[in-house]
Coordinates of C-alpha atoms in Angstrom, one line a residue:
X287 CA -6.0 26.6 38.2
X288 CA -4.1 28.8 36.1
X289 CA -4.6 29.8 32.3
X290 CA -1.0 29.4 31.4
X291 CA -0.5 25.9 29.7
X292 CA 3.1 26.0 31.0
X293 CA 2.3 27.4 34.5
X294 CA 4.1 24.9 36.9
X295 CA 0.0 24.9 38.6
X296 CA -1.0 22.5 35.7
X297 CA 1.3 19.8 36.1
X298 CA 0.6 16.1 36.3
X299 CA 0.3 15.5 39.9
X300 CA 2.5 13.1 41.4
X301 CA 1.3 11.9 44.6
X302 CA -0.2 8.4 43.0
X303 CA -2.8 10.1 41.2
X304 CA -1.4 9.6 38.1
X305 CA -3.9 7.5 35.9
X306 CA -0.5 5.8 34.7
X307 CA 1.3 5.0 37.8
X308 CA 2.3 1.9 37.4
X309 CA 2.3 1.3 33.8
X310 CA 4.8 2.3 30.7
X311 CA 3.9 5.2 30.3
X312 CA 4.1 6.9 33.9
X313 CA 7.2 8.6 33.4
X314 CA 5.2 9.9 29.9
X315 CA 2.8 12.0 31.8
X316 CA 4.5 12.2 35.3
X317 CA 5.0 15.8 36.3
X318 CA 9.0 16.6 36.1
X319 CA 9.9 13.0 37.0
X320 CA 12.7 12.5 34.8
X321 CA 15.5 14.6 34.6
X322 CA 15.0 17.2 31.8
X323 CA 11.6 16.0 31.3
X324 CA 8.5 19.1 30.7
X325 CA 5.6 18.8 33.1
X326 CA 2.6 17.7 32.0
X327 CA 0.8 21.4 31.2
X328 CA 3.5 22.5 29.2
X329 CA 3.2 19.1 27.2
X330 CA -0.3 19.1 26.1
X331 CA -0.1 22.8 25.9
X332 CA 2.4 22.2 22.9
X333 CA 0.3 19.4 21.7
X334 CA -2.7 21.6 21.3
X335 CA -0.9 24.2 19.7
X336 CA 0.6 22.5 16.3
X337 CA -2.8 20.6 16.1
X338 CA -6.3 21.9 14.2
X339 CA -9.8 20.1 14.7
X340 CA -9.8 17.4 12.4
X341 CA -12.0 14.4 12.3
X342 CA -10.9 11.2 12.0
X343 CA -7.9 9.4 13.1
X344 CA -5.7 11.7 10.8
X345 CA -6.0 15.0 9.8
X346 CA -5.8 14.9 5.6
X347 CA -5.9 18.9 5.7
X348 CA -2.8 19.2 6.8
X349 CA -1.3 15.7 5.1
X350 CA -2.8 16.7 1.6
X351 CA -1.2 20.5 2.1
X352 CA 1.9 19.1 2.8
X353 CA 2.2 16.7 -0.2
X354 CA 1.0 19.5 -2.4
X355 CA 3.9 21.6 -1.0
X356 CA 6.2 18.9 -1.0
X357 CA 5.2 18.3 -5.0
X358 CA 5.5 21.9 -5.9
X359 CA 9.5 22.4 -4.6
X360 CA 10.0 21.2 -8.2
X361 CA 8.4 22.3 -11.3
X362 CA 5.2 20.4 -12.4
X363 CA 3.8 21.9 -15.5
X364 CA -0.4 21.6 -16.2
X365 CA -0.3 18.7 -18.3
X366 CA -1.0 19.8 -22.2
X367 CA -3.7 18.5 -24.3
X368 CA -1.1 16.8 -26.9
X369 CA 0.1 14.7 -23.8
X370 CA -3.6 14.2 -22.9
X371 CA -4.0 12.9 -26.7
X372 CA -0.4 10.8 -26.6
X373 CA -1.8 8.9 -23.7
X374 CA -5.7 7.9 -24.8
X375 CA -3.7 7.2 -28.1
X376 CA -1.0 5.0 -26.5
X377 CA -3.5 3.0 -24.3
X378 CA -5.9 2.5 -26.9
X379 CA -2.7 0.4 -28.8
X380 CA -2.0 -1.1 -25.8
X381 CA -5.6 -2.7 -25.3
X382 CA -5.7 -3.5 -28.8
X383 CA -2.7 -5.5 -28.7
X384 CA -3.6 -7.0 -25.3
X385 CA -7.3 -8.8 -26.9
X386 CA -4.6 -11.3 -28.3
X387 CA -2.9 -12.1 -24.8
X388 CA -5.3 -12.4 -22.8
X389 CA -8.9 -13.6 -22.2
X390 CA -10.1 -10.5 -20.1
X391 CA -11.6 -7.4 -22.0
X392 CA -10.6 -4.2 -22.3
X393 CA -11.4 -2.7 -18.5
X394 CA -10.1 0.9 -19.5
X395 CA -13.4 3.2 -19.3
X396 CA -11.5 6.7 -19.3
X397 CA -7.8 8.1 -19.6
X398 CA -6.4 10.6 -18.0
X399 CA -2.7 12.4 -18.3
X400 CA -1.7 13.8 -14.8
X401 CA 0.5 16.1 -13.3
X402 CA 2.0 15.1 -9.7
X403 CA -0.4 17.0 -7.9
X404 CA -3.2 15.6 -10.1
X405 CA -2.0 12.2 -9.1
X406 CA -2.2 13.2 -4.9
X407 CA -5.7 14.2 -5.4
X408 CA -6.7 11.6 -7.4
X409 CA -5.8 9.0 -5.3
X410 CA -6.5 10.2 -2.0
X411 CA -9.4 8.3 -1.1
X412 CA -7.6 5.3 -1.7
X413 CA -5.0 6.5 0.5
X414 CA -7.0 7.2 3.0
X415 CA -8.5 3.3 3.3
X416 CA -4.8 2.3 3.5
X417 CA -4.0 4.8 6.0
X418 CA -6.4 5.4 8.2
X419 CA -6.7 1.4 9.6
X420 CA -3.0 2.0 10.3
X421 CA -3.4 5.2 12.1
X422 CA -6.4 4.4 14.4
X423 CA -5.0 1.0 15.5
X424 CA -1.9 2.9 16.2
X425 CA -4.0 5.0 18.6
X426 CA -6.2 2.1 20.2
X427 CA -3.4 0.0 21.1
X428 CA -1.6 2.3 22.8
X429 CA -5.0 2.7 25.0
X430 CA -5.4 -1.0 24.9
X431 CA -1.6 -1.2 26.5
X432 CA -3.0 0.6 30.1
X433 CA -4.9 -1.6 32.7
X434 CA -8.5 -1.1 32.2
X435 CA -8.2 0.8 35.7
X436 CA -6.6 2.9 34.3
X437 CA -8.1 3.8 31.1
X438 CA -11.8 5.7 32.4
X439 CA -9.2 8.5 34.2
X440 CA -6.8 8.3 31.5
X441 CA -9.6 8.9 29.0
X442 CA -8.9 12.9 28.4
X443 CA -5.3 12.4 28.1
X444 CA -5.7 9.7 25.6
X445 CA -8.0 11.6 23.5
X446 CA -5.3 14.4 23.3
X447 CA -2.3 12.0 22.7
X448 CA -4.3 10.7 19.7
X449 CA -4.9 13.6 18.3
X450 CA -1.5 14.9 18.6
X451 CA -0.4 11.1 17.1
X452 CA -2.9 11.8 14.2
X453 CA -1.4 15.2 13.5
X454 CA 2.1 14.4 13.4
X455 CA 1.4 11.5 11.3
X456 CA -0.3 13.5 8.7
X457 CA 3.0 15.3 8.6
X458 CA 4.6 11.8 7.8
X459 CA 1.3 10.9 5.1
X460 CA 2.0 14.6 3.5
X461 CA 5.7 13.9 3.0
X462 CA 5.2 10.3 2.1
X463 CA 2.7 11.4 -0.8
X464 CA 4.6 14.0 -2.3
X465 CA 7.8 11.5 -2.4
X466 CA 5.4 9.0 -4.3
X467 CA 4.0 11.6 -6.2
X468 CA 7.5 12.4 -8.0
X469 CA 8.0 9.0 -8.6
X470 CA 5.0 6.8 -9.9
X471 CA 4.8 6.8 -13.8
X472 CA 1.0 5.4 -13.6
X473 CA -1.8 5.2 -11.2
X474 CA -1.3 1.8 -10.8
X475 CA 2.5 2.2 -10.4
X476 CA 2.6 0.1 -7.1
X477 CA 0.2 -2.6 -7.9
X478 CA -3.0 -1.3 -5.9
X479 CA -5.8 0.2 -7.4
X480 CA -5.9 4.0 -6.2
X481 CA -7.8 5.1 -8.5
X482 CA -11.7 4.8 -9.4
X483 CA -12.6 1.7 -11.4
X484 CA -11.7 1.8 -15.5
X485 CA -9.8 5.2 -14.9
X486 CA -6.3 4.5 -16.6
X487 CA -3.6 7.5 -15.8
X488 CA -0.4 8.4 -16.8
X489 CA 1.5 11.4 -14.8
X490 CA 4.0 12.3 -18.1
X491 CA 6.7 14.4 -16.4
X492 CA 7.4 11.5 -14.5
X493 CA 7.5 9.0 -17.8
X494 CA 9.8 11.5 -19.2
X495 CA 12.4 11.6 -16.3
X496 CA 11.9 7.8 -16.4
X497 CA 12.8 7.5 -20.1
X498 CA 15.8 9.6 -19.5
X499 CA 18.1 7.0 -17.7
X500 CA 17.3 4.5 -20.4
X501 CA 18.5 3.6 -23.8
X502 CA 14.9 3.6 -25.1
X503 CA 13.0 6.7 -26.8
X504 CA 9.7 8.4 -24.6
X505 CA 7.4 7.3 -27.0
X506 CA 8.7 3.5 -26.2
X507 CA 8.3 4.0 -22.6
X508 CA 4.9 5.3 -22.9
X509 CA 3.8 2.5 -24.5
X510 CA 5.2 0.1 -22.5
X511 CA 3.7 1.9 -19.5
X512 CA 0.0 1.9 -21.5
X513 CA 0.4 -1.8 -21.8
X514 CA 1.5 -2.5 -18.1
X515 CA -1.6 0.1 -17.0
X516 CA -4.1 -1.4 -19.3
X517 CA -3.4 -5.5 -18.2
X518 CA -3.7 -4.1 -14.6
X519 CA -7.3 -3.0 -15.6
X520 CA -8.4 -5.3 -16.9
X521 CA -7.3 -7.5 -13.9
X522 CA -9.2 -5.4 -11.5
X523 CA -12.4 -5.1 -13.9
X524 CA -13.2 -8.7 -14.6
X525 CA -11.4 -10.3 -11.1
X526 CA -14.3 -8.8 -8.8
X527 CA -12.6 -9.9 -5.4
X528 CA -9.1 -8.3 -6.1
X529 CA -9.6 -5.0 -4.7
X530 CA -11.0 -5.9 -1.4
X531 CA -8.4 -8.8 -1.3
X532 CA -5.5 -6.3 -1.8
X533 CA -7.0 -3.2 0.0
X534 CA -8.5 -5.6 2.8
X535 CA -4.8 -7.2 3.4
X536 CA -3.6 -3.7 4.9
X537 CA -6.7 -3.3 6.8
X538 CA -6.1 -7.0 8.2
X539 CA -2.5 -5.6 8.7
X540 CA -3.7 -2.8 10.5
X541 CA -5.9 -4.8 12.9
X542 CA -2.7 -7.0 14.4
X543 CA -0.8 -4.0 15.4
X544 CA 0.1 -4.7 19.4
X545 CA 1.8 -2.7 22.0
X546 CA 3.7 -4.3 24.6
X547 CA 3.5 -2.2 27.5
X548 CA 6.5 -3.7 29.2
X549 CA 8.5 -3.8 25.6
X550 CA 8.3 0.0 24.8
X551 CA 8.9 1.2 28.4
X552 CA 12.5 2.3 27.9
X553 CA 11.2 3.4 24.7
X554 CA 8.9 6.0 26.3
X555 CA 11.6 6.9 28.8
X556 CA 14.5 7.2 26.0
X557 CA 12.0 9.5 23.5
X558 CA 10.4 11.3 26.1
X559 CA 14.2 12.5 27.8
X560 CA 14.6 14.4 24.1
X561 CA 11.4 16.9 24.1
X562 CA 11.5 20.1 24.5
X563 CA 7.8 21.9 24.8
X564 CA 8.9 24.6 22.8
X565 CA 10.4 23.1 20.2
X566 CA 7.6 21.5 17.6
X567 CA 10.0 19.8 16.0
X568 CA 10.9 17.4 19.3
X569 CA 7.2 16.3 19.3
X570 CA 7.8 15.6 15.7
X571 CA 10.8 13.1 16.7
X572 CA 8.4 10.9 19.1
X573 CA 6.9 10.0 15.4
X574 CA 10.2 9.5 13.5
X575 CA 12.4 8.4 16.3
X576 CA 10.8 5.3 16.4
X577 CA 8.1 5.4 19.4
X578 CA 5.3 3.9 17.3
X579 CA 7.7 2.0 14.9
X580 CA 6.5 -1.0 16.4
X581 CA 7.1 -4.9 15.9
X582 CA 5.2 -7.0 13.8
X583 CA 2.9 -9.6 15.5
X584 CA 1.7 -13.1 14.5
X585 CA -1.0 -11.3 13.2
X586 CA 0.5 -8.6 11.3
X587 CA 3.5 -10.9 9.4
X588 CA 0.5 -13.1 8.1
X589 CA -1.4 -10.3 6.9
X590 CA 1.7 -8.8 5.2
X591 CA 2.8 -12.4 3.5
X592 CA -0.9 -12.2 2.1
X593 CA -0.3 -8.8 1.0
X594 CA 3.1 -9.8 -0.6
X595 CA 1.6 -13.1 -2.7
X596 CA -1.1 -11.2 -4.0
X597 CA 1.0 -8.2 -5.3
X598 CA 3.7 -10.4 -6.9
X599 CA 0.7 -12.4 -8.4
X600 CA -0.7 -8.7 -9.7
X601 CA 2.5 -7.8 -11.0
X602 CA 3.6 -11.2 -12.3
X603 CA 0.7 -12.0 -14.7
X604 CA 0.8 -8.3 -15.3
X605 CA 4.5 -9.0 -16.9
X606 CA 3.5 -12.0 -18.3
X607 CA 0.6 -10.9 -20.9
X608 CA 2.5 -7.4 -21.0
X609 CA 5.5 -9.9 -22.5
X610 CA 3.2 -11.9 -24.9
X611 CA 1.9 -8.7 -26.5
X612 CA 5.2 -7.2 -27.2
X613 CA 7.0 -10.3 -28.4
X614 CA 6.8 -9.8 -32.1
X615 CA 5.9 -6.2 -31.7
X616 CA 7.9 -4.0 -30.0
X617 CA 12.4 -4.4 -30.3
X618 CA 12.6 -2.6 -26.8
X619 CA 10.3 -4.4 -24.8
X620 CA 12.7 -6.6 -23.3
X621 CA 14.8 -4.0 -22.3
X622 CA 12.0 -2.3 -21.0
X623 CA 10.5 -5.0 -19.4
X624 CA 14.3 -5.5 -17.5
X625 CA 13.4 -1.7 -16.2
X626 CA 10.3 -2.1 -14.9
X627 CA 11.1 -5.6 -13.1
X628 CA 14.4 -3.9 -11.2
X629 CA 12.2 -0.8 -10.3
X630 CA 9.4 -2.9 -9.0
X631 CA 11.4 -5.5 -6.8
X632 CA 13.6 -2.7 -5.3
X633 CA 11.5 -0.4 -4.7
X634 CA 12.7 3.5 -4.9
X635 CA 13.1 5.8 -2.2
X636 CA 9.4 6.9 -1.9
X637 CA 8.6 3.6 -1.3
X638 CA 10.6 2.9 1.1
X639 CA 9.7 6.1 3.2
X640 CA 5.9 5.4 2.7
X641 CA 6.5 1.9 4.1
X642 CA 8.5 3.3 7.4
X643 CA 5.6 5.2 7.7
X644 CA 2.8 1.9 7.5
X645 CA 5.1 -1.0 8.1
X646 CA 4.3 -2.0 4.2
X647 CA 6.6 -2.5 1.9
X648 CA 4.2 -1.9 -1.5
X649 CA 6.7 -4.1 -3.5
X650 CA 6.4 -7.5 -5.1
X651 CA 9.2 -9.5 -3.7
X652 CA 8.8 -12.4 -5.8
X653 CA 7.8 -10.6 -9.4
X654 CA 9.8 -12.9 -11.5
X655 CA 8.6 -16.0 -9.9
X656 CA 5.4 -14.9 -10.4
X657 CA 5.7 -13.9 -14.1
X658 CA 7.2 -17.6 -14.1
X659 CA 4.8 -19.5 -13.0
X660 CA 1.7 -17.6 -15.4
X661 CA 3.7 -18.4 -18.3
X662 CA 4.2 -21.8 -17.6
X663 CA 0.9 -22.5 -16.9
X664 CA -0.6 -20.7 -20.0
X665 CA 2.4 -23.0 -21.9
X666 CA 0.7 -26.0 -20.6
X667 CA -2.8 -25.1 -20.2
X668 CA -3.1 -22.1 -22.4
X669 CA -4.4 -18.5 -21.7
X670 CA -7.8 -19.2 -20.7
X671 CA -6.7 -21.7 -18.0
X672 CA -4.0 -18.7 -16.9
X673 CA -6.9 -16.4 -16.7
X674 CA -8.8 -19.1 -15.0
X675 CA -7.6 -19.5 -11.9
X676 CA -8.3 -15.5 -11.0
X677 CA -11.9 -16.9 -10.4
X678 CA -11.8 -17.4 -6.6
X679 CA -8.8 -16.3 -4.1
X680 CA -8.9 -20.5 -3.3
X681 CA -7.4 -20.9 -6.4
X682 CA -4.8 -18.6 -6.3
X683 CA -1.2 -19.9 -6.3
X684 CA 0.6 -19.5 -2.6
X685 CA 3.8 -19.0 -1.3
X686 CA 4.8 -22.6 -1.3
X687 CA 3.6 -22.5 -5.5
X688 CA 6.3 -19.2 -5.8
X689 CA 9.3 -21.4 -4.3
X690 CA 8.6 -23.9 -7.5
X691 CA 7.2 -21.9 -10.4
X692 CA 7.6 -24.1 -12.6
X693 CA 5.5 -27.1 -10.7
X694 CA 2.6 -25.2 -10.6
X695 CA -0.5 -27.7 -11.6
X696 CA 2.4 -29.3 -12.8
X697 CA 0.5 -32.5 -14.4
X698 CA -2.2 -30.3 -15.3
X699 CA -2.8 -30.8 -19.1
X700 CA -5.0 -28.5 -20.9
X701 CA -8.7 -29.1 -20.1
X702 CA -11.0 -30.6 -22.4
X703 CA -14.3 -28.2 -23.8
X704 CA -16.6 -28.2 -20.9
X705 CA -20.6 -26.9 -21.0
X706 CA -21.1 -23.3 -18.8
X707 CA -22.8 -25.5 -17.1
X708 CA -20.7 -28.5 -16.4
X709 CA -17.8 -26.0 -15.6
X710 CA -20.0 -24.1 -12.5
X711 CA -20.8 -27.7 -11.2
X712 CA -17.3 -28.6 -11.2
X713 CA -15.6 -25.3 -10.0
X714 CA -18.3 -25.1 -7.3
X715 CA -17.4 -29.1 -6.6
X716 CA -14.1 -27.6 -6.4
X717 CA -14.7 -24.1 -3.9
X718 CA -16.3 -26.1 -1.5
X719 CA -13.6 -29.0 -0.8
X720 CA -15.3 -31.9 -2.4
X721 CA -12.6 -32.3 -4.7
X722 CA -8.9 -31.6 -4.2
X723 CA -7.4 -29.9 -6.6
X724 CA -4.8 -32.8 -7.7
X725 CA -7.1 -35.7 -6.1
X726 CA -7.9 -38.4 -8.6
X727 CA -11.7 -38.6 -9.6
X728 CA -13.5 -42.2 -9.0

């Protein structure tokens, strides 16, 4: 056996001991059987060259190096500690005004003002529980995809394909990060929590390049931004089940990925007729060429409808309360709150190349429906029965309540003063189907 990855000796064999024969991807690790197509040695020999040891299903090294490469192509000063000051000061205002809008307290327990590589590193291990679900699915399915015949001799090719896969999507993570990174005004910009729990932060040069395409002064925008980062605090500290509800919606995402193996065969063949082994950059088009851009299944377009309700609730009652507290206060809010709603249901171009990258688009759809729906019901009902109905995910309006806003409990009435104790019995009565929500009591 020779030494030389590329020695014509350590090609794939191909007298039908190829652990794929018969499935997609036997042209994939066939020895020369396509026209133009590298052999087998000289494949994996390129593979193990552009990849490190890295455990896991993705190799953060080289993702986090790259978004920290990707951030520093433009300038991102240290932040200064009058920016550091502006920002406790600014949120500080914005939870004060907020204890008249809502019935949640304060959940701010520190403040921070980032720069853009402050931001990757402090969300990071959020990241990574979005991610990696994705990324090891990704890997297992394609396994799953081979007859189980197959898969004990295909084992040591497998393990080398998913490395390779892990690498070149930490390539895709890296960029994808440093895209967001010099974009997201707050660290919880896109609706999930990435940070740790009570940590509120602001990444100023962004605010600033924000504030510059608006009619509005900095100091506005900042204020605005504390307000909208402050009500999203608050939701996450006193609405226990949110962040596993969110965070658990991509996992659940992650676990309905399928492969087809008779659906991406021309894929294979199609990808694989464009690699050169000496070119890193053709392994690197596999990824971005669509091989593992796969289509959703049942399971998947659930999850992702989930994912979708929950965020424009988030963001709705988030723009809701945010709208109460600036009514009488603050001239520019409404401008401002026109800003954010545009910028959150469109979604800007790191968004949209993070979700090539996952399949998830981190965008409420249905924002203004949402914001619709809270403020009608705290019209009828009030702010406590608003806040109410965060209590349990059972509760939570659906899909079908975000098509009519405005019919949400419609005949609800404000409810009268109950005990703590009469209102466990009856939310309890209610969580565990005895009665309906709308049924009439006997």
């Amino acid at each position: 056996m020779s030494n030389n990855p590329g020695d014509p000796e350590d090609a794939a064999p191909d007298d039908g001991q190829n652990p794929f024969k018969g499935t997609p991807f036997e042209q994939f690790f066939s020895g020369g059987a396509m026209a133009g197509m590298p052999d087998l040695g000289q494949l994996l020999g390129q593979i193990q060259a552009m990849m490190q040891p890295y455990d896991g299903p993705l190799n953060w090294d080289v993702a986090l190096d790259i978004a920290r490469k990707s951030v520093a192509q433009t300038p991102d000063p240290s932040v200064t500690q009058k920016q550091q000051d502006a920002v406790a000061d600014a949120v500080r205002l914005a939870d004060h005004w907020l204890d008249e809008t809502t019935s949640f307290p304060s959940g701010v327990t520190s403040t921070a003002a980032w720069s853009r590589a402050e931001w990757i590193v402090g969300t990071t291990e959020v990241w990574k529980v979005l991610v990696e679900p994705i990324a090891k699915q990704s890997v297992e399915a394609m396994s799953n995809a081979l007859p189980e015949e197959a898969r004990a001799s295909a084992a040591p090719i497998l393990g080398i394909l998913g490395k390779a896969v892990g690498a070149m999507l930490a390539t895709q993570v890296g960029s994808g990060l440093g895209a967001l990174a010099g974009e997201v005004l707050s660290v919880s910009d896109i609706g999930l929590p990435l940070a740790a729990a009570g940590k509120a932060a602001v990444v100023p040069a962004n605010v600033a390049a924000f504030a510059e395409g608006l009619d509005v002064t900095e100091d506005d925008v900042l204020l605005y931004l504390a307000l909208r980062e402050a009500a999203h605090q608050r939701l996450f500290a006193h609405v226990p089940w949110l962040r596993e509800h969110l965070l658990g919606a991509v996992t659940d995402y992650a676990r309905g990925i399928e492969i087809n193996a008779e659906g991406i065969q021309s894929r294979v063949e199609e990808q694989m007729r464009g690699i050169d082994p000496t070119n890193p950059e053709s392994m690197q088009a596999l990824l971005e060429g669509g091989l593992f851009d796969l289509p959703q299944s049942e399971a998947q377009t659930i999850a992702l409808q989930r994912l979708e309700i929950a965020l424009a609730l988030v963001e709705g009652w988030v723009d809701e309360v945010v709208s109460q507290a600036t009514a009488e206060r603050m001239p520019a809010a409404t401008k401002l709150q026109e800003a954010f709603r545009r910028r959150r249901a469109a979604g800007g171009p790191a968004e949209q190349t993070f979700a090539s990258l996952v399949g998830l688009e981190l965008r409420p759809r249905r924002l203004r429906e949402a914001s619709t729906l809270w403020g009608s019901l705290r019209t009828r009902q009030g702010a406590e029965a608003r806040d109410g109905v965060w209590m349990h995910p059972h509760l939570l309006p659906t899909g079908a309540d975000l098509d009519d806003p405005l019919g949400f409990r419609e005949d609800a009435t404000a409810p009268e003063s109950l005990s703590d104790e009469d209102f466990d019995t009856e939310l309890a009565k209610l969580l565990e189907g005895d009665t309906p929500p709308d049924a009439p009591t006997e």
